[in-house]
Amino acid sequence: MKNPPEGWPRISSSLFYDDAAAAIDWLVRAFGFEVQERVEDEQERIVHSQLVLDGGLIMVGQTGLQPDREYQQSPRTVGGANTQSLAVYVDDADAHCERARAAGAEITMEPATQDYGEGYWVDRSYGALDLEGHHWWFLQRLR
């Protein structure tokens, strides 16, 4: 299998927001992403962006820019529905949760340790909703 393009992970996800510019700023502040690329149109709407976190990459875009792509919706415009949840490994789930909470993330599951038994793993994780309702899981591998 060929390697992905330089700077790209083998898999990434695209998220759509009604206010993508505000979402990018919030994702940086709350979850620690860094902006790798940000492309705006003449009205300063986000047409494409790439945010990175420890080797992972997400793309954030503005809803409504391409009417033929009705699937590009924010959860808040579809009653909070999510068809995927993002899972991100972090070094310290408790500290990350506090950072997210301070930035206004809705914590849906407080940090807790899950032990999946001998021969498997132990994670410390929490769940959060971002400012438009995308669901995120942040996990710290303990064993």
Coordinates of C-alpha atoms in Angstrom, one line a residue:
M1 CA 0.0 0.0 0.0
K2 CA 1.3 3.5 -0.9
N3 CA 1.8 6.0 1.8
P4 CA -0.7 8.9 2.0
P5 CA 0.5 12.4 1.0
E6 CA 3.1 13.9 3.3
G7 CA 1.4 15.5 6.3
W8 CA -1.8 13.4 5.9
P9 CA -2.8 10.5 8.1
R10 CA -4.3 7.4 6.4
I11 CA -7.7 8.4 7.6
S12 CA -9.3 11.7 8.4
S13 CA -12.8 13.1 9.0
S14 CA -14.7 16.1 7.7
L15 CA -17.0 18.1 9.9
F16 CA -19.5 20.8 8.9
Y17 CA -20.6 23.7 10.9
D18 CA -23.1 26.6 10.4
D19 CA -20.3 28.9 11.6
A20 CA -17.1 27.1 10.6
A21 CA -14.9 30.1 11.4
A22 CA -16.1 30.2 15.0
A23 CA -15.9 26.4 15.2
I24 CA -12.2 26.4 14.1
D25 CA -11.3 29.0 16.8
W26 CA -13.2 27.0 19.4
L27 CA -11.7 23.6 18.4
V28 CA -8.2 25.2 18.8
R29 CA -9.1 26.7 22.2
A30 CA -11.1 23.8 23.6
F31 CA -9.5 20.6 22.3
G32 CA -6.0 21.8 21.3
F33 CA -6.1 21.5 17.6
E34 CA -3.7 23.5 15.4
V35 CA -4.7 25.1 12.1
Q36 CA -2.7 23.6 9.3
E37 CA -4.6 25.2 6.5
R38 CA -7.6 27.7 6.3
V39 CA -9.2 28.7 3.0
E40 CA -11.8 31.4 3.0
D41 CA -14.0 32.8 0.1
E42 CA -14.7 36.4 -0.6
Q43 CA -17.3 36.5 2.2
E44 CA -14.8 35.1 4.7
R45 CA -16.6 31.8 4.9
I46 CA -14.5 28.6 5.4
V47 CA -14.4 26.6 2.2
H48 CA -11.8 24.2 3.4
S49 CA -9.6 23.9 6.5
Q50 CA -7.3 21.3 8.0
L51 CA -6.8 21.0 11.7
V52 CA -4.2 18.7 13.3
L53 CA -3.7 17.2 16.7
D54 CA -0.8 14.8 17.4
G55 CA -0.8 13.3 13.9
G56 CA -4.5 13.2 13.4
L57 CA -6.3 15.5 10.9
I58 CA -9.8 16.8 10.6
M59 CA -11.3 19.0 7.9
V60 CA -13.8 21.7 8.9
G61 CA -16.1 23.3 6.4
Q62 CA -19.0 25.7 6.2
T63 CA -22.5 24.3 5.7
G64 CA -24.6 25.6 2.8
L65 CA -21.8 26.4 0.4
Q66 CA -22.6 23.5 -1.9
P67 CA -26.4 23.1 -2.2
D68 CA -26.0 19.8 -4.0
R69 CA -24.4 18.3 -0.8
E70 CA -27.3 18.2 1.6
Y71 CA -25.5 15.7 3.7
Q72 CA -23.1 18.4 4.9
Q73 CA -25.0 19.5 8.0
S74 CA -24.3 20.7 11.5
P75 CA -25.9 18.5 14.2
R76 CA -27.7 21.5 15.6
T77 CA -29.7 21.9 12.3
V78 CA -30.8 18.2 12.3
G79 CA -32.0 17.9 15.9
G80 CA -28.6 17.0 17.3
A81 CA -28.3 13.8 15.2
N82 CA -24.7 12.5 14.8
T83 CA -23.8 9.8 12.3
Q84 CA -20.3 9.4 13.6
S85 CA -18.4 10.2 16.8
L86 CA -14.8 11.1 16.8
A87 CA -12.3 9.4 19.1
V88 CA -9.0 11.0 19.9
Y89 CA -6.2 9.7 22.1
V90 CA -4.7 12.3 24.4
D91 CA -1.9 12.2 27.0
D92 CA -4.1 13.2 30.0
A93 CA -7.8 12.8 29.7
D94 CA -8.6 14.7 33.0
A95 CA -6.6 17.7 32.0
H96 CA -8.0 17.7 28.5
C97 CA -11.5 17.5 29.9
E98 CA -10.9 20.5 32.1
R99 CA -9.6 22.5 29.2
A100 CA -12.6 21.6 27.1
R101 CA -15.0 22.4 30.0
A102 CA -13.4 25.8 30.5
A103 CA -13.9 26.6 26.8
G104 CA -17.6 25.7 27.1
A105 CA -17.7 22.1 25.9
E106 CA -20.8 20.1 27.2
I107 CA -19.3 17.2 29.0
T108 CA -21.6 14.2 28.2
M109 CA -19.5 11.7 30.2
E110 CA -17.2 12.7 33.0
P111 CA -13.7 11.2 32.9
A112 CA -13.9 7.6 34.0
T113 CA -11.6 4.5 33.8
Q114 CA -12.8 1.5 31.8
D115 CA -11.0 -1.8 32.4
Y116 CA -11.7 -4.2 29.6
G117 CA -10.1 -7.1 31.4
E118 CA -6.9 -9.1 31.5
G119 CA -5.4 -9.4 28.0
Y120 CA -7.1 -6.2 26.8
W121 CA -6.6 -2.6 27.8
V122 CA -7.6 0.0 30.3
D123 CA -8.6 3.5 29.1
R124 CA -9.5 6.7 30.9
S125 CA -12.0 8.6 28.8
Y126 CA -14.6 11.3 28.6
G127 CA -17.3 12.4 26.2
A128 CA -18.0 15.9 25.0
L129 CA -20.2 17.9 22.6
D130 CA -18.7 20.8 20.7
L131 CA -20.4 24.1 20.2
E132 CA -22.7 22.8 17.4
G133 CA -23.3 19.3 18.8
H134 CA -20.6 17.0 17.2
H135 CA -19.9 14.2 19.7
W136 CA -16.3 13.6 20.7
W137 CA -14.6 11.0 22.8
F138 CA -11.2 11.6 24.3
L139 CA -9.2 8.6 25.6
Q140 CA -6.0 8.0 27.5
R141 CA -4.6 4.5 27.3
L142 CA -3.5 3.4 30.7
R143 CA -2.6 -0.2 29.8

